[in-house]
PDB file of C-alpha atoms in Angstrom:
ATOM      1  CA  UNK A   1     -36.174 -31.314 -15.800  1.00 63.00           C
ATOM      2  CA  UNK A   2     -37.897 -33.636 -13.329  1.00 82.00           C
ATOM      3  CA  UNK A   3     -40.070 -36.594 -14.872  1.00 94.00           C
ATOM      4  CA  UNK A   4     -43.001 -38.566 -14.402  1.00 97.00           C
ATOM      5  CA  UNK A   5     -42.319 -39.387 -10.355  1.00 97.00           C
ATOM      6  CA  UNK A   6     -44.107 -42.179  -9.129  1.00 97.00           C
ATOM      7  CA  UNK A   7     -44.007 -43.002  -5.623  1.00 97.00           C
ATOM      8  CA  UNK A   8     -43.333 -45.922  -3.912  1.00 97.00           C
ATOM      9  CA  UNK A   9     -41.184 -47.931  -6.183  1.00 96.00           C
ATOM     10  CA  UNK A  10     -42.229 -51.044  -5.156  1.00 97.00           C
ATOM     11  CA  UNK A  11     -44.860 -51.474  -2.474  1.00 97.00           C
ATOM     12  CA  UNK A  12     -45.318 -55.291  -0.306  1.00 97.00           C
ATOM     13  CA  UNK A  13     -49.007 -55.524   1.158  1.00 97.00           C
ATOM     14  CA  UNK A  14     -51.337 -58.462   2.459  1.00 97.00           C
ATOM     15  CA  UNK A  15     -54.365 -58.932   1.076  1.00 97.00           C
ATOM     16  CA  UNK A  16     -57.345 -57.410   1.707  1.00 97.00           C
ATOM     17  CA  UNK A  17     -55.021 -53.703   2.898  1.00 97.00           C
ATOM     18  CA  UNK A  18     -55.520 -50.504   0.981  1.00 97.00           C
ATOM     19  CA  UNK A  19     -52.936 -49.632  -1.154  1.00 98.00           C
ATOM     20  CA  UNK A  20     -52.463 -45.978  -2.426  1.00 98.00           C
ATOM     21  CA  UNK A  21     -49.854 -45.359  -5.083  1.00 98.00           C
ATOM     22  CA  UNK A  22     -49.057 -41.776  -6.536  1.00 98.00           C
ATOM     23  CA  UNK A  23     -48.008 -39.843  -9.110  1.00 98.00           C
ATOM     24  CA  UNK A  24     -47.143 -36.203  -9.649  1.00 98.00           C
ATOM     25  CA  UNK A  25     -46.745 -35.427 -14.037  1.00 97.00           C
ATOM     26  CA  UNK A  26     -44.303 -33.094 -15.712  1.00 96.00           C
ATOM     27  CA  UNK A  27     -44.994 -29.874 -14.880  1.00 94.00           C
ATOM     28  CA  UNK A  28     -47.158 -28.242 -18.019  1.00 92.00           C
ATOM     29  CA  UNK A  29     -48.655 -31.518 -18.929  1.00 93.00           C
ATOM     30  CA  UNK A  30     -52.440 -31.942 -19.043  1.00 92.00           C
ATOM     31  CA  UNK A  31     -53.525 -35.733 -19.694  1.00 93.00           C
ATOM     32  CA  UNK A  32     -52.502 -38.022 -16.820  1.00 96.00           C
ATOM     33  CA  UNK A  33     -52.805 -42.015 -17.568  1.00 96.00           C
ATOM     34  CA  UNK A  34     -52.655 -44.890 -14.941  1.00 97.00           C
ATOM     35  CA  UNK A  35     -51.319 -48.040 -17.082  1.00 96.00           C
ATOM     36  CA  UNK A  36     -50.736 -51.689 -15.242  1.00 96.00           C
ATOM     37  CA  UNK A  37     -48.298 -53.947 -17.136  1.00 94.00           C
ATOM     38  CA  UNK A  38     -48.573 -57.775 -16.360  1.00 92.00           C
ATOM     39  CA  UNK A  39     -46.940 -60.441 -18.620  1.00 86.00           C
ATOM     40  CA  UNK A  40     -50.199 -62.007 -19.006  1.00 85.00           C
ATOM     41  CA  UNK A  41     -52.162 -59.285 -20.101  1.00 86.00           C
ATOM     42  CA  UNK A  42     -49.406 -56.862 -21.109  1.00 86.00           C
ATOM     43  CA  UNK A  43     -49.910 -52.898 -20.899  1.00 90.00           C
ATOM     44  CA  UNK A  44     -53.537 -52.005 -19.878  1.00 91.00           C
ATOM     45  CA  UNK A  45     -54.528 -48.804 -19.835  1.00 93.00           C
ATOM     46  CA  UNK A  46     -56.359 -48.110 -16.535  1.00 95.00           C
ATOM     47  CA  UNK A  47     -57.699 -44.259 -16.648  1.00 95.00           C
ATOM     48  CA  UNK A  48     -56.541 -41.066 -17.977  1.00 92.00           C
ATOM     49  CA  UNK A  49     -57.612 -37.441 -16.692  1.00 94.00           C
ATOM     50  CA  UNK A  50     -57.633 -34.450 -19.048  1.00 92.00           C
ATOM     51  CA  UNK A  51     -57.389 -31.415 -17.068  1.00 93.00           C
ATOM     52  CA  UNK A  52     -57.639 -32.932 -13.525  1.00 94.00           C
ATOM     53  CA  UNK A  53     -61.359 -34.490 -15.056  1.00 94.00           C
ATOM     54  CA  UNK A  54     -61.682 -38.586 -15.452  1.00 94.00           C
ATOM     55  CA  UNK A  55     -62.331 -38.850 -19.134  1.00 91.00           C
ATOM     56  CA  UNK A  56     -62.384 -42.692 -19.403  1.00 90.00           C
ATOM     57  CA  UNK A  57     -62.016 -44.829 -16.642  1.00 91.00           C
ATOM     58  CA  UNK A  58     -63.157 -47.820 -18.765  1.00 90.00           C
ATOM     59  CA  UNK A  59     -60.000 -50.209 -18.120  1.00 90.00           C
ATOM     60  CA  UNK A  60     -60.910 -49.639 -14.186  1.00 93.00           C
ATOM     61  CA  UNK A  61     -61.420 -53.634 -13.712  1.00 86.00           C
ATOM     62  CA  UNK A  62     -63.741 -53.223 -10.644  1.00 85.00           C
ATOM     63  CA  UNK A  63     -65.079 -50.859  -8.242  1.00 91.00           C
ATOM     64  CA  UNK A  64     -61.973 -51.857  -5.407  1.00 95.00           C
ATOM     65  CA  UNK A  65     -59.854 -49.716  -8.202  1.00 97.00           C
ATOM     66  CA  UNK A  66     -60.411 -46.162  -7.335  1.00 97.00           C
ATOM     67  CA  UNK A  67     -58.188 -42.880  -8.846  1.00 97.00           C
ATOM     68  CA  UNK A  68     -58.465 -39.046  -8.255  1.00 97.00           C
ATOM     69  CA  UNK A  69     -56.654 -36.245 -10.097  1.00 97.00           C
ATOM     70  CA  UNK A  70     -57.041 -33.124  -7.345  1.00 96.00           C
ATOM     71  CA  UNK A  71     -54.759 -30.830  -9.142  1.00 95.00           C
ATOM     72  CA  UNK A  72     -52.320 -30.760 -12.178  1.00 94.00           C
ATOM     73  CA  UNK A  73     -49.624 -31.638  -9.954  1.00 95.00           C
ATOM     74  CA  UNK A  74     -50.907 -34.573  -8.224  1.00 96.00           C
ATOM     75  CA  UNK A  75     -52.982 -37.691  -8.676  1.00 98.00           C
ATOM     76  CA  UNK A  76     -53.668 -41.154  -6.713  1.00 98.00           C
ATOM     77  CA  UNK A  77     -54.464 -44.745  -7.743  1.00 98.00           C
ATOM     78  CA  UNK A  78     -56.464 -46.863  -4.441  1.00 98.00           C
ATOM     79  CA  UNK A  79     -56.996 -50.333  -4.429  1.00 97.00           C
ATOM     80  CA  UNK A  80     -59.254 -51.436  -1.754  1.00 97.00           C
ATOM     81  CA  UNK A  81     -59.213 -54.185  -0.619  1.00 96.00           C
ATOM     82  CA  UNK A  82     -55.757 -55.305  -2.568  1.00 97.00           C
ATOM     83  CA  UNK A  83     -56.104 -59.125  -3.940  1.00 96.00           C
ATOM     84  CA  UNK A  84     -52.971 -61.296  -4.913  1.00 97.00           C
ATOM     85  CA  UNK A  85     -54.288 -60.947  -8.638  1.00 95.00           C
ATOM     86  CA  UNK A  86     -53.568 -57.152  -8.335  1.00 96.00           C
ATOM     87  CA  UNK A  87     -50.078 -57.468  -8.367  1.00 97.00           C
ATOM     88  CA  UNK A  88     -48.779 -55.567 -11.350  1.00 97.00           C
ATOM     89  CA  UNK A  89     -46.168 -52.902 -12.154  1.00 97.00           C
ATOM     90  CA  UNK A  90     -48.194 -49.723 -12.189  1.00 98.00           C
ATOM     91  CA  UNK A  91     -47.554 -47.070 -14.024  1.00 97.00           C
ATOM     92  CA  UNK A  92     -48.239 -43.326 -14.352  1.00 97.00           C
ATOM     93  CA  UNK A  93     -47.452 -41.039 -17.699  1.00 97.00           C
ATOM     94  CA  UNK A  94     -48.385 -38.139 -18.398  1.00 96.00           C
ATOM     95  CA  UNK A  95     -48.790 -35.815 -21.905  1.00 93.00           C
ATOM     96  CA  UNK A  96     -48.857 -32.169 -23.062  1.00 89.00           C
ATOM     97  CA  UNK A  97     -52.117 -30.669 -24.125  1.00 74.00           C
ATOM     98  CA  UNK A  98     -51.355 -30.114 -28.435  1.00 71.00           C
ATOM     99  CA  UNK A  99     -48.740 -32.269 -28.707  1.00 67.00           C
ATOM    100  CA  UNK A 100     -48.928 -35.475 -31.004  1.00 70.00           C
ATOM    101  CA  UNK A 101     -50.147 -38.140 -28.048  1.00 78.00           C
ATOM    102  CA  UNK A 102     -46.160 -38.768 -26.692  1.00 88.00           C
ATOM    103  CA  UNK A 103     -46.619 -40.092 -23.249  1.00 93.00           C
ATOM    104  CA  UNK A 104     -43.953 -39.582 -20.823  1.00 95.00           C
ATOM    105  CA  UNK A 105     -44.330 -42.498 -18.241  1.00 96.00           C
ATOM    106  CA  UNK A 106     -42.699 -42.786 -14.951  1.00 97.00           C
ATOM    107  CA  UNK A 107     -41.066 -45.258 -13.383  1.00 96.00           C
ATOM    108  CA  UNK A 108     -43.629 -47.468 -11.920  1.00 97.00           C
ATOM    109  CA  UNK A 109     -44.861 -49.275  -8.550  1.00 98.00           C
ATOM    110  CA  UNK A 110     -43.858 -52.706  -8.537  1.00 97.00           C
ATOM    111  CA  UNK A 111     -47.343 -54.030  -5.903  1.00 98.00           C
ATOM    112  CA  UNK A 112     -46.746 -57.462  -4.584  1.00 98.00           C
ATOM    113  CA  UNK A 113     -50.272 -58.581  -2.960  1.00 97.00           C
ATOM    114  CA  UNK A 114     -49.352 -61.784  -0.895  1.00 96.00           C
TER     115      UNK A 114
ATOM    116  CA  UNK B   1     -59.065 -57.107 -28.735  1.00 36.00           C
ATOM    117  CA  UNK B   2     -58.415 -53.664 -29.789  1.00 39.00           C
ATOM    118  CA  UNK B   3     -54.899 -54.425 -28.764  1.00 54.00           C
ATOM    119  CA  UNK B   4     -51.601 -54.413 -31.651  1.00 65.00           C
ATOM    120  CA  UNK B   5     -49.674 -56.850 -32.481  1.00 72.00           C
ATOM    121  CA  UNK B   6     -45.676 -57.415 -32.407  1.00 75.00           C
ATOM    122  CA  UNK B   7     -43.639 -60.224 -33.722  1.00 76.00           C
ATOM    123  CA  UNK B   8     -41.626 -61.901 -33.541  1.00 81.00           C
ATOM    124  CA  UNK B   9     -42.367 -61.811 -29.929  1.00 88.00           C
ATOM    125  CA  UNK B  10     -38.392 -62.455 -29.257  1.00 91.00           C
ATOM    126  CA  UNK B  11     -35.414 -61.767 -30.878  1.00 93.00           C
ATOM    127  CA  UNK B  12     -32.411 -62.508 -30.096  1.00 95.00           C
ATOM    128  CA  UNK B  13     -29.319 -61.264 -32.345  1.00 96.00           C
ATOM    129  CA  UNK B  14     -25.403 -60.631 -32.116  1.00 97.00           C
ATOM    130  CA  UNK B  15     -24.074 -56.985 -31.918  1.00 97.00           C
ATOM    131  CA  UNK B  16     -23.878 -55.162 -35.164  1.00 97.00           C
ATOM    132  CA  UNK B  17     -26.457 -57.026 -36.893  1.00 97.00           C
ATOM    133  CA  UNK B  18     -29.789 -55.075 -37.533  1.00 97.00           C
ATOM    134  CA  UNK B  19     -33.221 -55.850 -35.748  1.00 96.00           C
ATOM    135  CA  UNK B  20     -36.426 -55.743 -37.235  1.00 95.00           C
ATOM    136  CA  UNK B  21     -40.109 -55.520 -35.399  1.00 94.00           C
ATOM    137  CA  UNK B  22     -43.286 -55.841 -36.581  1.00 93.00           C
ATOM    138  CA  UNK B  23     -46.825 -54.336 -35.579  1.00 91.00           C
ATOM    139  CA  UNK B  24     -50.196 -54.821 -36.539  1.00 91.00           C
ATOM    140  CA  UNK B  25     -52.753 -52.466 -35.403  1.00 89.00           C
ATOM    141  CA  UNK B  26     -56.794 -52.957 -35.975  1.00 86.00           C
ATOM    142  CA  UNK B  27     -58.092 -49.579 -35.581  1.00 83.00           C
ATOM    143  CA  UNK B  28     -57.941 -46.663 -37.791  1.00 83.00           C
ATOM    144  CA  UNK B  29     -54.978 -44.309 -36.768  1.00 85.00           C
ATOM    145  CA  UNK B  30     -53.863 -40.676 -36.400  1.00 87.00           C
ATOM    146  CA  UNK B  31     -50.267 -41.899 -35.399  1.00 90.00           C
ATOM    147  CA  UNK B  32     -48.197 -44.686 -34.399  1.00 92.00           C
ATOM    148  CA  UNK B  33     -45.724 -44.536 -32.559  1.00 93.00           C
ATOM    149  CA  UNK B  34     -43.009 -46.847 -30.499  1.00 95.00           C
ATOM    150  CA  UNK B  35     -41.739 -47.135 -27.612  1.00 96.00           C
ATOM    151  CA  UNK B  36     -38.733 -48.507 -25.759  1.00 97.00           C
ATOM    152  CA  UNK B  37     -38.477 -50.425 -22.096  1.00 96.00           C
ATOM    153  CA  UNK B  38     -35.446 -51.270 -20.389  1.00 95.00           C
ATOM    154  CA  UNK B  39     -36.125 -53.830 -17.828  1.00 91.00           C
ATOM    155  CA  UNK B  40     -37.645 -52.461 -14.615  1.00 86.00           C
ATOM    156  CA  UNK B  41     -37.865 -48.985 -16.385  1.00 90.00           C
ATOM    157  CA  UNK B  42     -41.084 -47.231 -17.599  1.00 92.00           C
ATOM    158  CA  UNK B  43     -41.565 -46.985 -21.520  1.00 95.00           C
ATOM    159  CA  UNK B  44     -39.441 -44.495 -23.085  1.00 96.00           C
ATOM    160  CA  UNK B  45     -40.857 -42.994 -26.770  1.00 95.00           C
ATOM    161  CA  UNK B  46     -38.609 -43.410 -29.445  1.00 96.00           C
ATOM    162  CA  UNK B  47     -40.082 -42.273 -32.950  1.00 95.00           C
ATOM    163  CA  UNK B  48     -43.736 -41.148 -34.335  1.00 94.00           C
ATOM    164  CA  UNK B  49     -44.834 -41.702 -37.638  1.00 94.00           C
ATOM    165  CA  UNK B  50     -48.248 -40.111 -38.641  1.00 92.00           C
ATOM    166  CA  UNK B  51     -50.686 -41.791 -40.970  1.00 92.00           C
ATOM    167  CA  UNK B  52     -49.942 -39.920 -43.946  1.00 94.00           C
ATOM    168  CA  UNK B  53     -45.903 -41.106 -43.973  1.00 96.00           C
ATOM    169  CA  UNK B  54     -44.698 -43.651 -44.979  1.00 97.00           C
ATOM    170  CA  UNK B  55     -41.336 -43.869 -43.763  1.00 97.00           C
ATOM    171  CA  UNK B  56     -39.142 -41.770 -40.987  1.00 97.00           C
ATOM    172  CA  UNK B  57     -35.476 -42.125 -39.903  1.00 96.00           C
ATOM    173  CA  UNK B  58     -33.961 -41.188 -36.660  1.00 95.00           C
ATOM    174  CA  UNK B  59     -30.415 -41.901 -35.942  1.00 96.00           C
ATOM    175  CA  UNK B  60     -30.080 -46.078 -36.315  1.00 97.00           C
ATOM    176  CA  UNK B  61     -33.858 -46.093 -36.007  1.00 97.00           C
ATOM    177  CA  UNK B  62     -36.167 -46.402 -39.330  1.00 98.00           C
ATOM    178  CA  UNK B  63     -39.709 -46.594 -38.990  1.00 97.00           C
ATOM    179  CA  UNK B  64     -42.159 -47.803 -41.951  1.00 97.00           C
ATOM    180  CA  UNK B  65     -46.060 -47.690 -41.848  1.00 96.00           C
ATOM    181  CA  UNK B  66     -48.448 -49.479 -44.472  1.00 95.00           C
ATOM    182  CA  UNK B  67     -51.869 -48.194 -43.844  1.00 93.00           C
ATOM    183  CA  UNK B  68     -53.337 -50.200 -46.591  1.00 93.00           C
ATOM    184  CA  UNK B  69     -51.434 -53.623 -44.386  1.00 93.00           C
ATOM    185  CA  UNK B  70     -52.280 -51.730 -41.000  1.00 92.00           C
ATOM    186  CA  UNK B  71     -48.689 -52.789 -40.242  1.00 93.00           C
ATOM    187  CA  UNK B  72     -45.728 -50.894 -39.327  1.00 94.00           C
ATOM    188  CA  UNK B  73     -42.147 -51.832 -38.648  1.00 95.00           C
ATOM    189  CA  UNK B  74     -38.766 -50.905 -36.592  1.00 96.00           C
ATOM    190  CA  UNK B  75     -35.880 -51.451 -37.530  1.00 97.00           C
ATOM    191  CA  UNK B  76     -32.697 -50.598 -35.715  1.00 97.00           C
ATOM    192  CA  UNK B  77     -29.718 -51.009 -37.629  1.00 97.00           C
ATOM    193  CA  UNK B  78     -26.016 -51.843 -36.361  1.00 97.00           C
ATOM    194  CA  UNK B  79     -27.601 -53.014 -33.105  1.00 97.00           C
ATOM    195  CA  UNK B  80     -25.344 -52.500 -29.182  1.00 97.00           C
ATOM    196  CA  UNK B  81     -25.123 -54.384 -26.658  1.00 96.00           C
ATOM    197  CA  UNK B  82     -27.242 -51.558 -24.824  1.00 96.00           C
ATOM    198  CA  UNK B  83     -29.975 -52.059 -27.103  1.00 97.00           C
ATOM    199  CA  UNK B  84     -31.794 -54.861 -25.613  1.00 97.00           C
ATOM    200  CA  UNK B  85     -34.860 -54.064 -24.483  1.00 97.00           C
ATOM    201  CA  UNK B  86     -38.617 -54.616 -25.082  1.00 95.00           C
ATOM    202  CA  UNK B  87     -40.471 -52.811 -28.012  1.00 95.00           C
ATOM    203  CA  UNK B  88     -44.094 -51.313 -28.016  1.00 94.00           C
ATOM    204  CA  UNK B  89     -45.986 -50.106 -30.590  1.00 93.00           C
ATOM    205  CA  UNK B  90     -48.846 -47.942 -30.361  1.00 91.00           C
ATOM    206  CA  UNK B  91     -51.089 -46.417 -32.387  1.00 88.00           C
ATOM    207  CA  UNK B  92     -52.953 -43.591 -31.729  1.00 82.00           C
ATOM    208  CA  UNK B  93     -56.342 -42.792 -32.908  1.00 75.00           C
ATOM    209  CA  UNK B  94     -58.784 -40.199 -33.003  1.00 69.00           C
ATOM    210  CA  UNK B  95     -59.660 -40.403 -29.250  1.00 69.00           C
ATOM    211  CA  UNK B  96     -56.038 -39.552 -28.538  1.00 70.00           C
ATOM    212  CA  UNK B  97     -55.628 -42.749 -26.744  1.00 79.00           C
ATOM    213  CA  UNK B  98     -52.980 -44.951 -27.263  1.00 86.00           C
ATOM    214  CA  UNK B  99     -53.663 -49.034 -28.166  1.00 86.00           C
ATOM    215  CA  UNK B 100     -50.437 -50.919 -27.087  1.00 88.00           C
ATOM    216  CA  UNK B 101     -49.088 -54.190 -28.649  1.00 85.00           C
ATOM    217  CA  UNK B 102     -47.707 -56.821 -26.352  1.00 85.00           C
ATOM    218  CA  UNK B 103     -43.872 -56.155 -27.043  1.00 90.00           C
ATOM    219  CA  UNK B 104     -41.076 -57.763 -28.840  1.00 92.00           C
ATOM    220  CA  UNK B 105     -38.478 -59.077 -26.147  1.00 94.00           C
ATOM    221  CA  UNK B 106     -34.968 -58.042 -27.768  1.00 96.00           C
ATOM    222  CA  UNK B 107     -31.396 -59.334 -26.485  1.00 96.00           C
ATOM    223  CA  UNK B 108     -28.731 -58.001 -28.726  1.00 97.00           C
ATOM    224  CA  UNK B 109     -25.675 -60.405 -27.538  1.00 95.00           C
ATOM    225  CA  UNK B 110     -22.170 -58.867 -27.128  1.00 91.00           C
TER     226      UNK B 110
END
């Protein structure tokens, strides 16, 4: 069975471009989390969708941080404008509606912002 | 901070011996649960333990939680080479979110 797949592994951008990164869950799975892991600040969670719907986007540090969940196969993470303080490993995981809160992360977007 | 706790932060012990992490969490919980990350991998889940255990074994893995110490522990006994890795604990509360600690960095040396 296919994971978490994040797409692009690793993603090199100036500062001030958009930057999209993506993620499609296990197939099955309802919640969807965006997590960024820095050594500073460790594993932060970002968002998570139940059902597609944004239930708490709380971690979102600012409004250039955007993320959208358009179907149960498929959701995005924007950052616009990117800033050098942005650059993180990303990642997505996703979980199965009953189950006991396992998350099943992918394997990340390393974002250099230069 | 709502966030755990691990320590030792790094460990760093010779194959065979046994490794033990600890975590302190602040919140109540319905679960906690670790995790493993291999470096430039995403977190892999290793073990749950729900509030109402105390203890839980799987494979070289043993897992103890002290509600009463909001602490919990990981020990991996015999320790490989292919162990080394960072460590995550986190607990899970009512909300069904999880609150992550900030690793233990683990080298097991050959």
């Amino acid at each position: 069975d296919a994971g978490v797949i994040q797409s692009p592994r690793h993603e090199v951008t100036e500062m001030g471009q958009e930057v999209t990164l993506r993620c499609k869950p296990i197939s099955g799975h309802n919640s969807l989390f965006w997590y960024r892991q820095t050594m500073m600040r460790g594993l932060e969670l970002l968002i998570y969708f139940n059902n597609n719907v944004p239930i708490d986007d709380s971690g979102m540090p600012e409004d250039r941080f955007s993320a959208k969940m358009p179907n149960a196969s498929f959701s995005t993470l924007k950052i616009q404008p990117s800033e050098p303080r942005d650059s993180a490993v990303y990642f997505c995981a996703s979980r199965l509606a009953g189950s006991t809160d396992t998350q099943y992360f992918g394997p990340g977007t390393r974002l250099t912002v230069l | 901070s709502q966030q755990g706790e691990e320590d030792p932060q790094a460990l760093s012990i010779q194959e065979g011996e046994n490794a033990t992490m600890n975590c302190s969490y602040k919140t109540s919980i319905n679960n906690l649960q670790w995790y493993r990350q291999n470096s430039g991998r995403g977190l892999v889940h290793l073990i749950l333990i729900r509030s109402n255990e105390r203890e839980k074994h799987s494979g070289r893995l043993r897992v103890t939680l002290d509600t009463s110490k909001k602490s919990s522990s990981l020990l991996i006994t015999a320790s490989r080479a292919a162990d080394t890795a960072s460590y995550f604990c986190a607990n899970a509360g009512n909300n069904r979110k999880l609150i992550w600690g900030l690793g233990t960095s683990l080298a097991v040396n050959p």
